[in-house]
PDB file of C-alpha atoms in Angstrom:
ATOM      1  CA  UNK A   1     115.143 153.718 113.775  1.00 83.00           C
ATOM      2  CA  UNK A   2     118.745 152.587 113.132  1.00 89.00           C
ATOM      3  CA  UNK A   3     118.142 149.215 111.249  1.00 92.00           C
ATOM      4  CA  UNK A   4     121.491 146.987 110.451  1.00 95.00           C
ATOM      5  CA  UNK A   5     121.263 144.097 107.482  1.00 95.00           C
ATOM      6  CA  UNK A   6     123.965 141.653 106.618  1.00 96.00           C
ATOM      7  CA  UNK A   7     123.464 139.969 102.850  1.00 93.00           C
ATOM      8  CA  UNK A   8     124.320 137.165 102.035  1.00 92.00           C
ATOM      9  CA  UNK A   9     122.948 135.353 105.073  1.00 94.00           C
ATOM     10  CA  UNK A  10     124.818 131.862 104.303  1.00 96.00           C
ATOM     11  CA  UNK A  11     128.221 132.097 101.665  1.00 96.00           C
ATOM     12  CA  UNK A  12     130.199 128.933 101.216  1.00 97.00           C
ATOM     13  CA  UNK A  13     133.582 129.077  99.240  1.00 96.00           C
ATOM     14  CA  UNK A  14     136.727 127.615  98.536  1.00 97.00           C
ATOM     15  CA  UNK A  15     139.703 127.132 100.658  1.00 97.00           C
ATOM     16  CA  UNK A  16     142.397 130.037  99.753  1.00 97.00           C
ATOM     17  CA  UNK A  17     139.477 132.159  98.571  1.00 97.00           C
ATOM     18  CA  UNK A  18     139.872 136.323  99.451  1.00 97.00           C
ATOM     19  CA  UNK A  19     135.877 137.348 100.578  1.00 95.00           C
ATOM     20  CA  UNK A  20     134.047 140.168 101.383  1.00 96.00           C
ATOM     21  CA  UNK A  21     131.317 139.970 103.882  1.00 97.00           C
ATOM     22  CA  UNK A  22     128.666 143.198 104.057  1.00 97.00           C
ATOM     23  CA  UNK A  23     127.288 145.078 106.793  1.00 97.00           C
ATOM     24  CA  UNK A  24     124.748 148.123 106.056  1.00 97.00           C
ATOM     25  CA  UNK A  25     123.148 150.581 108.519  1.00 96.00           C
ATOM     26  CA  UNK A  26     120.368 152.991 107.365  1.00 94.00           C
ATOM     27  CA  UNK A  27     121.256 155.987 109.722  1.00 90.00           C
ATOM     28  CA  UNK A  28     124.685 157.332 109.383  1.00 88.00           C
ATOM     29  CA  UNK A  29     125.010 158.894 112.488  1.00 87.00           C
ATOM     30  CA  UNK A  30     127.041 156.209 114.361  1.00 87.00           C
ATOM     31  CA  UNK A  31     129.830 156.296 116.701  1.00 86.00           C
ATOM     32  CA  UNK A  32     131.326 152.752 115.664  1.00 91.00           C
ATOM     33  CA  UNK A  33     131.017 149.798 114.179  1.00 95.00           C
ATOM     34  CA  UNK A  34     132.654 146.061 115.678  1.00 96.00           C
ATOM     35  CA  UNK A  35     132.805 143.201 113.627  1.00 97.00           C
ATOM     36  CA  UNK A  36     132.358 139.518 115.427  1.00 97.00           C
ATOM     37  CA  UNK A  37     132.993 136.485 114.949  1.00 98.00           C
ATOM     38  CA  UNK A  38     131.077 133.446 116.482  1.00 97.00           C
ATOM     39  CA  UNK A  39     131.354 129.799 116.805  1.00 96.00           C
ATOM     40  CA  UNK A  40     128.358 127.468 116.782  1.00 93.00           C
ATOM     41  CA  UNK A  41     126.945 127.085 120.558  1.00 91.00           C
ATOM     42  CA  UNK A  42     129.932 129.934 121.640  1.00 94.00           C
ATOM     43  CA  UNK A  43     129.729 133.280 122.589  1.00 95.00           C
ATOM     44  CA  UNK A  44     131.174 136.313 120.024  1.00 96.00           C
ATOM     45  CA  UNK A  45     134.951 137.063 119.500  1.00 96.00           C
ATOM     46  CA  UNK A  46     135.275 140.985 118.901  1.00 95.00           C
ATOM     47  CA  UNK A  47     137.349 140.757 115.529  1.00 97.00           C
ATOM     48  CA  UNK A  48     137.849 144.683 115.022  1.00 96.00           C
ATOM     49  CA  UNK A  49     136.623 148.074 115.882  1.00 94.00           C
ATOM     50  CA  UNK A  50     136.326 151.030 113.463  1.00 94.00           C
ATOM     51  CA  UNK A  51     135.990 154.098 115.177  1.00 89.00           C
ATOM     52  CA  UNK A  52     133.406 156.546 112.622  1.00 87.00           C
ATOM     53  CA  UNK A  53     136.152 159.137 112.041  1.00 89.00           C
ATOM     54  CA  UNK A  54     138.389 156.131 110.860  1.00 91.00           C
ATOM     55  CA  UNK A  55     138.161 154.384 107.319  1.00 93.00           C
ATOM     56  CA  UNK A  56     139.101 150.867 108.154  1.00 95.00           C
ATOM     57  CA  UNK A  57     141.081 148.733 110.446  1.00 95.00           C
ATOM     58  CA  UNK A  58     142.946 145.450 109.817  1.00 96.00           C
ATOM     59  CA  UNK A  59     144.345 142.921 111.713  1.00 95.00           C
ATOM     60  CA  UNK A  60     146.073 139.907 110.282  1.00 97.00           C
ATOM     61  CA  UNK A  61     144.231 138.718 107.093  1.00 97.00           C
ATOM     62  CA  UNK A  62     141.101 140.812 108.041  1.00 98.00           C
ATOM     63  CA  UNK A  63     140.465 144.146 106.884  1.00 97.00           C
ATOM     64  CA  UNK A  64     136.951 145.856 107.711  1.00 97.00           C
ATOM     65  CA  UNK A  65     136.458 149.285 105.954  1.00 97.00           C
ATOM     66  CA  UNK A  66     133.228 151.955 107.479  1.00 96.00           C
ATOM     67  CA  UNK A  67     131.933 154.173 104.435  1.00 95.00           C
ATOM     68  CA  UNK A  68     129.356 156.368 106.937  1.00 92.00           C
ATOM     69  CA  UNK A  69     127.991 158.070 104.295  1.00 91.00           C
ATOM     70  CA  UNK A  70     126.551 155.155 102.453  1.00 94.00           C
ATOM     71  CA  UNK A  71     125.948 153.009 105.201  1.00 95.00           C
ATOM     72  CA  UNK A  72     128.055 150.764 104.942  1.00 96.00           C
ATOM     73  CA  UNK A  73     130.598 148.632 106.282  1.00 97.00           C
ATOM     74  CA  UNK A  74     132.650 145.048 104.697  1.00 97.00           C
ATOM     75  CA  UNK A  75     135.009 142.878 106.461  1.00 97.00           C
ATOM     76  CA  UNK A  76     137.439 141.278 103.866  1.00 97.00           C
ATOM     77  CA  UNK A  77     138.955 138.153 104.877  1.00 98.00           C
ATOM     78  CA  UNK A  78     142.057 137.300 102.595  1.00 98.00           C
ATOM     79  CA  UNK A  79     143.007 133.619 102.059  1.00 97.00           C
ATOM     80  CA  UNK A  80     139.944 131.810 103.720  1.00 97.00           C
ATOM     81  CA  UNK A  81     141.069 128.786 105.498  1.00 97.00           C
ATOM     82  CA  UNK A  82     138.456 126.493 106.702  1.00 97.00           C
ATOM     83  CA  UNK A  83     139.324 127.599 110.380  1.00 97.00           C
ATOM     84  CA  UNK A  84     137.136 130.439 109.577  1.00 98.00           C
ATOM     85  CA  UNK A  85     133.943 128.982 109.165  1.00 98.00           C
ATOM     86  CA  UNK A  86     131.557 130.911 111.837  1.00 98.00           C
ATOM     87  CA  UNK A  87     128.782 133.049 111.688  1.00 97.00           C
ATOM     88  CA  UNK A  88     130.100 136.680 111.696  1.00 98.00           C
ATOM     89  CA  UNK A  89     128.476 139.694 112.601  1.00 97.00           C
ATOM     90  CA  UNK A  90     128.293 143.363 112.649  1.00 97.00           C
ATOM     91  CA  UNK A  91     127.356 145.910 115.183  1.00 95.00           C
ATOM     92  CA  UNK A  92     126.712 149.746 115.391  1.00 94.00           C
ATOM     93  CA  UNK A  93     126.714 152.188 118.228  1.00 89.00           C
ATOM     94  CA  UNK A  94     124.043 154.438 118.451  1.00 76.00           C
ATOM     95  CA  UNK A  95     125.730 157.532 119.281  1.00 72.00           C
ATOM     96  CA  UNK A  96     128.557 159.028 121.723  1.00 69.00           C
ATOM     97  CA  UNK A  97     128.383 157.883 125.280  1.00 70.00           C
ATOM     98  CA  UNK A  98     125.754 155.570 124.281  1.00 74.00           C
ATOM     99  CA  UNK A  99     126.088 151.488 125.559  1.00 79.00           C
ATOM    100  CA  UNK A 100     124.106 150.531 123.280  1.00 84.00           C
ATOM    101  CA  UNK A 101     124.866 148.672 119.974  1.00 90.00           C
ATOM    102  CA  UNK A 102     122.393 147.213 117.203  1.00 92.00           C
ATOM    103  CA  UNK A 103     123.655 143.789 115.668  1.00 94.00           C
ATOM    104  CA  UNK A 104     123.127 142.689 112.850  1.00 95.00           C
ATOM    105  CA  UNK A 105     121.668 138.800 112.134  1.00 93.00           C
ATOM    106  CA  UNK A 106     125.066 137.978 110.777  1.00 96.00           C
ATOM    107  CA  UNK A 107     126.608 135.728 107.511  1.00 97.00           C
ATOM    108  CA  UNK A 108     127.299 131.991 108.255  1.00 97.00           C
ATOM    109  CA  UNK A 109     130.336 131.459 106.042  1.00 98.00           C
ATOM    110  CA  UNK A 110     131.251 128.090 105.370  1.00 98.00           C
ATOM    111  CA  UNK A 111     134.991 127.533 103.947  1.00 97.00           C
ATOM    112  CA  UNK A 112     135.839 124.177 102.200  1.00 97.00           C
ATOM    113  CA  UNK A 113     139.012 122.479 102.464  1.00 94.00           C
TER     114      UNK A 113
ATOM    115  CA  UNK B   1     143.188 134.480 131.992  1.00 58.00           C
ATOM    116  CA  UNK B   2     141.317 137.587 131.826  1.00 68.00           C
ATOM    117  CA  UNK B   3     138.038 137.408 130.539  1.00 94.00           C
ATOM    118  CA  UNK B   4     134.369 136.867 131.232  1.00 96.00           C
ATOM    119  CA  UNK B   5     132.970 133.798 132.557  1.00 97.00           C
ATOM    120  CA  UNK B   6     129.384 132.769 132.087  1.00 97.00           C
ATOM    121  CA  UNK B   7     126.974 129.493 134.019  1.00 95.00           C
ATOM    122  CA  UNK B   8     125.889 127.425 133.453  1.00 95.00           C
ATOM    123  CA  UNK B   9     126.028 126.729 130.064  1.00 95.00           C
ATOM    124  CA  UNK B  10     122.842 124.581 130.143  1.00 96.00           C
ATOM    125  CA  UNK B  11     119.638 125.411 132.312  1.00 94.00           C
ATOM    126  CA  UNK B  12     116.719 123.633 131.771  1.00 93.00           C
ATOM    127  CA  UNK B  13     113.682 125.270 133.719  1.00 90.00           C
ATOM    128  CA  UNK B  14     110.614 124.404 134.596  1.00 90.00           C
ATOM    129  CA  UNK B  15     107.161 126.489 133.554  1.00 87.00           C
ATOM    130  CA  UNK B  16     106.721 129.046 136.700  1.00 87.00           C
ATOM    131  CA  UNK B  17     109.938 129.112 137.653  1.00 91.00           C
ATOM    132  CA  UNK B  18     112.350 131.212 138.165  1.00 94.00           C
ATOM    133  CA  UNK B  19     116.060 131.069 137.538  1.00 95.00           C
ATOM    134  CA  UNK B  20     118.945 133.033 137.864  1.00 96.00           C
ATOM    135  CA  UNK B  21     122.283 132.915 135.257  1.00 97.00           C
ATOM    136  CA  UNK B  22     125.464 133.769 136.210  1.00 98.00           C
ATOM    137  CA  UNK B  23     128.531 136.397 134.842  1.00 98.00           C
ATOM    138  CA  UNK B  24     131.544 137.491 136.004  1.00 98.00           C
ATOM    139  CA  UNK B  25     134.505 139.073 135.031  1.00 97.00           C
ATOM    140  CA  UNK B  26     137.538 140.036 135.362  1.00 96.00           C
ATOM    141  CA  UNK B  27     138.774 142.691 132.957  1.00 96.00           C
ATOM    142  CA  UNK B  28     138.118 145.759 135.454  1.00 96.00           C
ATOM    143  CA  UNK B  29     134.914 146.765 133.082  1.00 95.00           C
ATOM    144  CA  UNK B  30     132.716 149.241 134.436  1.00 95.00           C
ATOM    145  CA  UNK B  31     129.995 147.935 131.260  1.00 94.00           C
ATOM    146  CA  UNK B  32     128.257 145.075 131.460  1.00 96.00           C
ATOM    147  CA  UNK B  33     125.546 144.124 129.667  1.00 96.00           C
ATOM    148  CA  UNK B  34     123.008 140.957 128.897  1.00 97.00           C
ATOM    149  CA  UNK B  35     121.433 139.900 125.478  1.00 97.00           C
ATOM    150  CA  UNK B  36     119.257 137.504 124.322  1.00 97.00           C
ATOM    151  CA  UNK B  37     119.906 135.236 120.858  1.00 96.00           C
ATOM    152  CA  UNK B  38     116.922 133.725 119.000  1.00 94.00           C
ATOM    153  CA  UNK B  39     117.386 131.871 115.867  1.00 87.00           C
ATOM    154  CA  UNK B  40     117.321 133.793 112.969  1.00 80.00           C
ATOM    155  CA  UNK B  41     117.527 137.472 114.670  1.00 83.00           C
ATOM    156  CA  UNK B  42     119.801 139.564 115.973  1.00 84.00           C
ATOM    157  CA  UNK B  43     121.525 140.181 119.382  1.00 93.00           C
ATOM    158  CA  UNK B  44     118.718 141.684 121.729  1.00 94.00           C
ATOM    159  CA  UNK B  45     119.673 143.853 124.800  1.00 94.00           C
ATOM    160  CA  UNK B  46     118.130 142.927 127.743  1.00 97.00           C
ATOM    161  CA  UNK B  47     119.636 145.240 130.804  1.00 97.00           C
ATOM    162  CA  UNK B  48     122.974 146.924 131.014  1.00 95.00           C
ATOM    163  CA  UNK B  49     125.009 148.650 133.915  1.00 95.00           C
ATOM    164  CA  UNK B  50     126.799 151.094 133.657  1.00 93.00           C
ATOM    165  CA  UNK B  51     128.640 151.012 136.753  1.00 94.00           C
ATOM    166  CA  UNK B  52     128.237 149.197 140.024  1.00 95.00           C
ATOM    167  CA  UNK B  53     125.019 149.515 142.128  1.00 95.00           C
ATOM    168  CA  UNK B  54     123.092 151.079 138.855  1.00 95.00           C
ATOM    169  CA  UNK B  55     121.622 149.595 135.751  1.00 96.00           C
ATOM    170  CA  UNK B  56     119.405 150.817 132.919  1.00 95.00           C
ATOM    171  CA  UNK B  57     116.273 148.477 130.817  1.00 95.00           C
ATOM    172  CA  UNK B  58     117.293 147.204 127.282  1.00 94.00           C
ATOM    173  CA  UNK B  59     114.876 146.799 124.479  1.00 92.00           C
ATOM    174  CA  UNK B  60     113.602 143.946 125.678  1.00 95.00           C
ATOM    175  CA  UNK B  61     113.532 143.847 129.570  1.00 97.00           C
ATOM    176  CA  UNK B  62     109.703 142.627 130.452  1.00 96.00           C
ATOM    177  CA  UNK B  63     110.500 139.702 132.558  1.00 96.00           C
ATOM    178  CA  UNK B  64     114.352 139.743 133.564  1.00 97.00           C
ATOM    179  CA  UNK B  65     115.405 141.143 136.420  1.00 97.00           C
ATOM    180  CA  UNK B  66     119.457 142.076 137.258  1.00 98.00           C
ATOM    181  CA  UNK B  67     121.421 143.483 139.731  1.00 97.00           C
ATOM    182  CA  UNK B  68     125.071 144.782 140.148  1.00 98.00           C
ATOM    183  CA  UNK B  69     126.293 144.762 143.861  1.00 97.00           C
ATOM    184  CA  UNK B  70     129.961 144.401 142.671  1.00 97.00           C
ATOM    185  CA  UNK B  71     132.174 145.668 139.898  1.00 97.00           C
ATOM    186  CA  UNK B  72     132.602 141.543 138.500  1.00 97.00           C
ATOM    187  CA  UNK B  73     129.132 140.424 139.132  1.00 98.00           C
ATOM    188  CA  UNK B  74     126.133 140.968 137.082  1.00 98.00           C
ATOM    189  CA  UNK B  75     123.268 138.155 137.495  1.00 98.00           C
ATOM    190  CA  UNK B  76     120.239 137.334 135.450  1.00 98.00           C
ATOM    191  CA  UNK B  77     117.209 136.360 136.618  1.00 97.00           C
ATOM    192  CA  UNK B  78     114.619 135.234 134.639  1.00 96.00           C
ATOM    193  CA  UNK B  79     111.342 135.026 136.102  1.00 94.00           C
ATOM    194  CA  UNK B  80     108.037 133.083 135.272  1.00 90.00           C
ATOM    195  CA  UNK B  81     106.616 137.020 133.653  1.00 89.00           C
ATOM    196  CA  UNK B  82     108.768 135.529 130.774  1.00 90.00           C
ATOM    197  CA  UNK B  83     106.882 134.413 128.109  1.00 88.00           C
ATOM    198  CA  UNK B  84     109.133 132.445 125.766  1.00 91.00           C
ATOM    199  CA  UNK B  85     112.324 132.236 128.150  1.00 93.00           C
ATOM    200  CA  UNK B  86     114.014 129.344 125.868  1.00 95.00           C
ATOM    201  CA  UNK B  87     116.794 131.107 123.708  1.00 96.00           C
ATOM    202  CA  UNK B  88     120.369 131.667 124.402  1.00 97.00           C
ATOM    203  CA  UNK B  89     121.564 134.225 126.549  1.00 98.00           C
ATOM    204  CA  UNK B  90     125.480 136.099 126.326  1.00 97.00           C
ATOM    205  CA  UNK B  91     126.985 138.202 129.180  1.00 97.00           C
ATOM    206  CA  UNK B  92     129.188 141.568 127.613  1.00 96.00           C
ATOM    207  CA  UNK B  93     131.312 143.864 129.124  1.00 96.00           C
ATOM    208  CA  UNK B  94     133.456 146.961 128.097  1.00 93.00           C
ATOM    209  CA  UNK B  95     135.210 149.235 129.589  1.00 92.00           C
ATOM    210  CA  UNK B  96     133.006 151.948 129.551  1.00 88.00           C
ATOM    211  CA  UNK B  97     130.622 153.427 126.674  1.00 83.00           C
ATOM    212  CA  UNK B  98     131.213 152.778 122.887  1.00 82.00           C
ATOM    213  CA  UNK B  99     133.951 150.813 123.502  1.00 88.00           C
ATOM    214  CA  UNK B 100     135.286 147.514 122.550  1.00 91.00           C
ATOM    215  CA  UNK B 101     132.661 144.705 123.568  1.00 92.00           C
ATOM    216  CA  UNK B 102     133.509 141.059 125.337  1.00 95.00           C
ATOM    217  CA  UNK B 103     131.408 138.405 125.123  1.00 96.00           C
ATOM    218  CA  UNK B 104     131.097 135.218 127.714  1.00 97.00           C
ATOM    219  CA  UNK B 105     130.731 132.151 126.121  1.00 96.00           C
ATOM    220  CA  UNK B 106     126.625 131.777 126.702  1.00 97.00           C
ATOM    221  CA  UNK B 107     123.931 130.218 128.546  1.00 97.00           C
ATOM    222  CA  UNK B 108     121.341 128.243 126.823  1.00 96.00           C
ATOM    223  CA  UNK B 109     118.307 127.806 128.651  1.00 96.00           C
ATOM    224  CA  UNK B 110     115.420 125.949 127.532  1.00 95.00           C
ATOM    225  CA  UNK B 111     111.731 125.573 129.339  1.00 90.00           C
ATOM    226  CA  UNK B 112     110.555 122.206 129.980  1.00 85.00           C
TER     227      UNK B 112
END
């Protein structure tokens, strides 16, 4: 049973701080992996999607890198601003032409000014 | 604005009840899908469709019901079989299987 954990649960950090955030998954056979971001009381923002035959995706001052065979994925966040306070969190697909993901219980980042 | 489009945000029901939430969108997804967020755990899938006029049980269905009579539509009803109904519930869609999700911005209902 694919099981996904997120350590640490809470991280709180300086302003202008570069941070990674983990994501592991204990079976290896996924399709993808989506990273998310969410406000408190909001619904999730889809951040990025790594595809499994792909090593890591970035967009802006994220970057989220998918090591399959270790199970395991990080989302590095260059810069922090305190705009980025939110919980984020991770989700994997259990296999092709599935609609199903498995999320993770996320990391509640906290970024002082 | 394209996007998806969830109501209320706030439902208060009563015990034996039944209520129904709302999600629509408009991004031409054939996916849609319903979870459930509890403190302290992760997302939960409740039902998904696929496609119109056919949907499939989640992990945790006992006591929803859905259905998906058009493309932008898929409702939520959560009947009194529920046992612990209060949490907060988000509306997905994508465009088809094991692709990018979209989230609504939630409904949080709580029993009274």
């Amino acid at each position: 049973k694919q099981e996904v954990t997120q350590i640490p649960a809470a991280l709180s950090v300086p302003e202008g701080e570069n941070l990674v955030l983990n994501c592991s998954f204990t079976d290896s056979a996924i399709y993808n992996l989506q990273w998310f971001r969410q406000d408190p009381g909001k619904g999730l923002t889809s951040l990025l999607l790594i595809q499994s035959s792909q090593r890591e995706q970035t967009s802006g001052r994220l970057n989220a890198s998918l090591d399959k065979s270790s199970g395991r994925s990080t989302l590095y966040i260059a810069a922090s601003q305190p705009g980025d306070s939110a919980t984020y969190l991770c989700a994997v697909s259990r296999g092709s032409g599935t609609y199903k993901y498995i999320f993770g219980t996320g990391t509640r980042l906290k970024v002082l000014a | 604005d394209g996007g998806i489009t969830q109501s209320p945000k706030y439902l208060f029901r009563k015990e034996g009840q039944n209520v129904t939430l709302s999600c629509e969108q408009n991004l031409n997804h054939d996916a849609m899908y319903w979870y459930r967020q509890d403190p302290g755990q992760g997302l939960r899938l409740i039902y998904y469709s696929q496609i119109v006029n056919d949907f499939q049980k989640g992990d945790i269905a006992e006591g929803y019901s859905v259905s998906r009579e058009k493309k932008e539509s898929f409702p939520l009803t959560v009947t009194s079989a529920q046992k612990n109904p209060t949490a907060f519930y988000l509306c997905a869609s994508s465009a088809s299987a094991n692709t990018e999700a979209f989230f609504g911005q939630g409904t949080r209902l709580t029993v009274v």
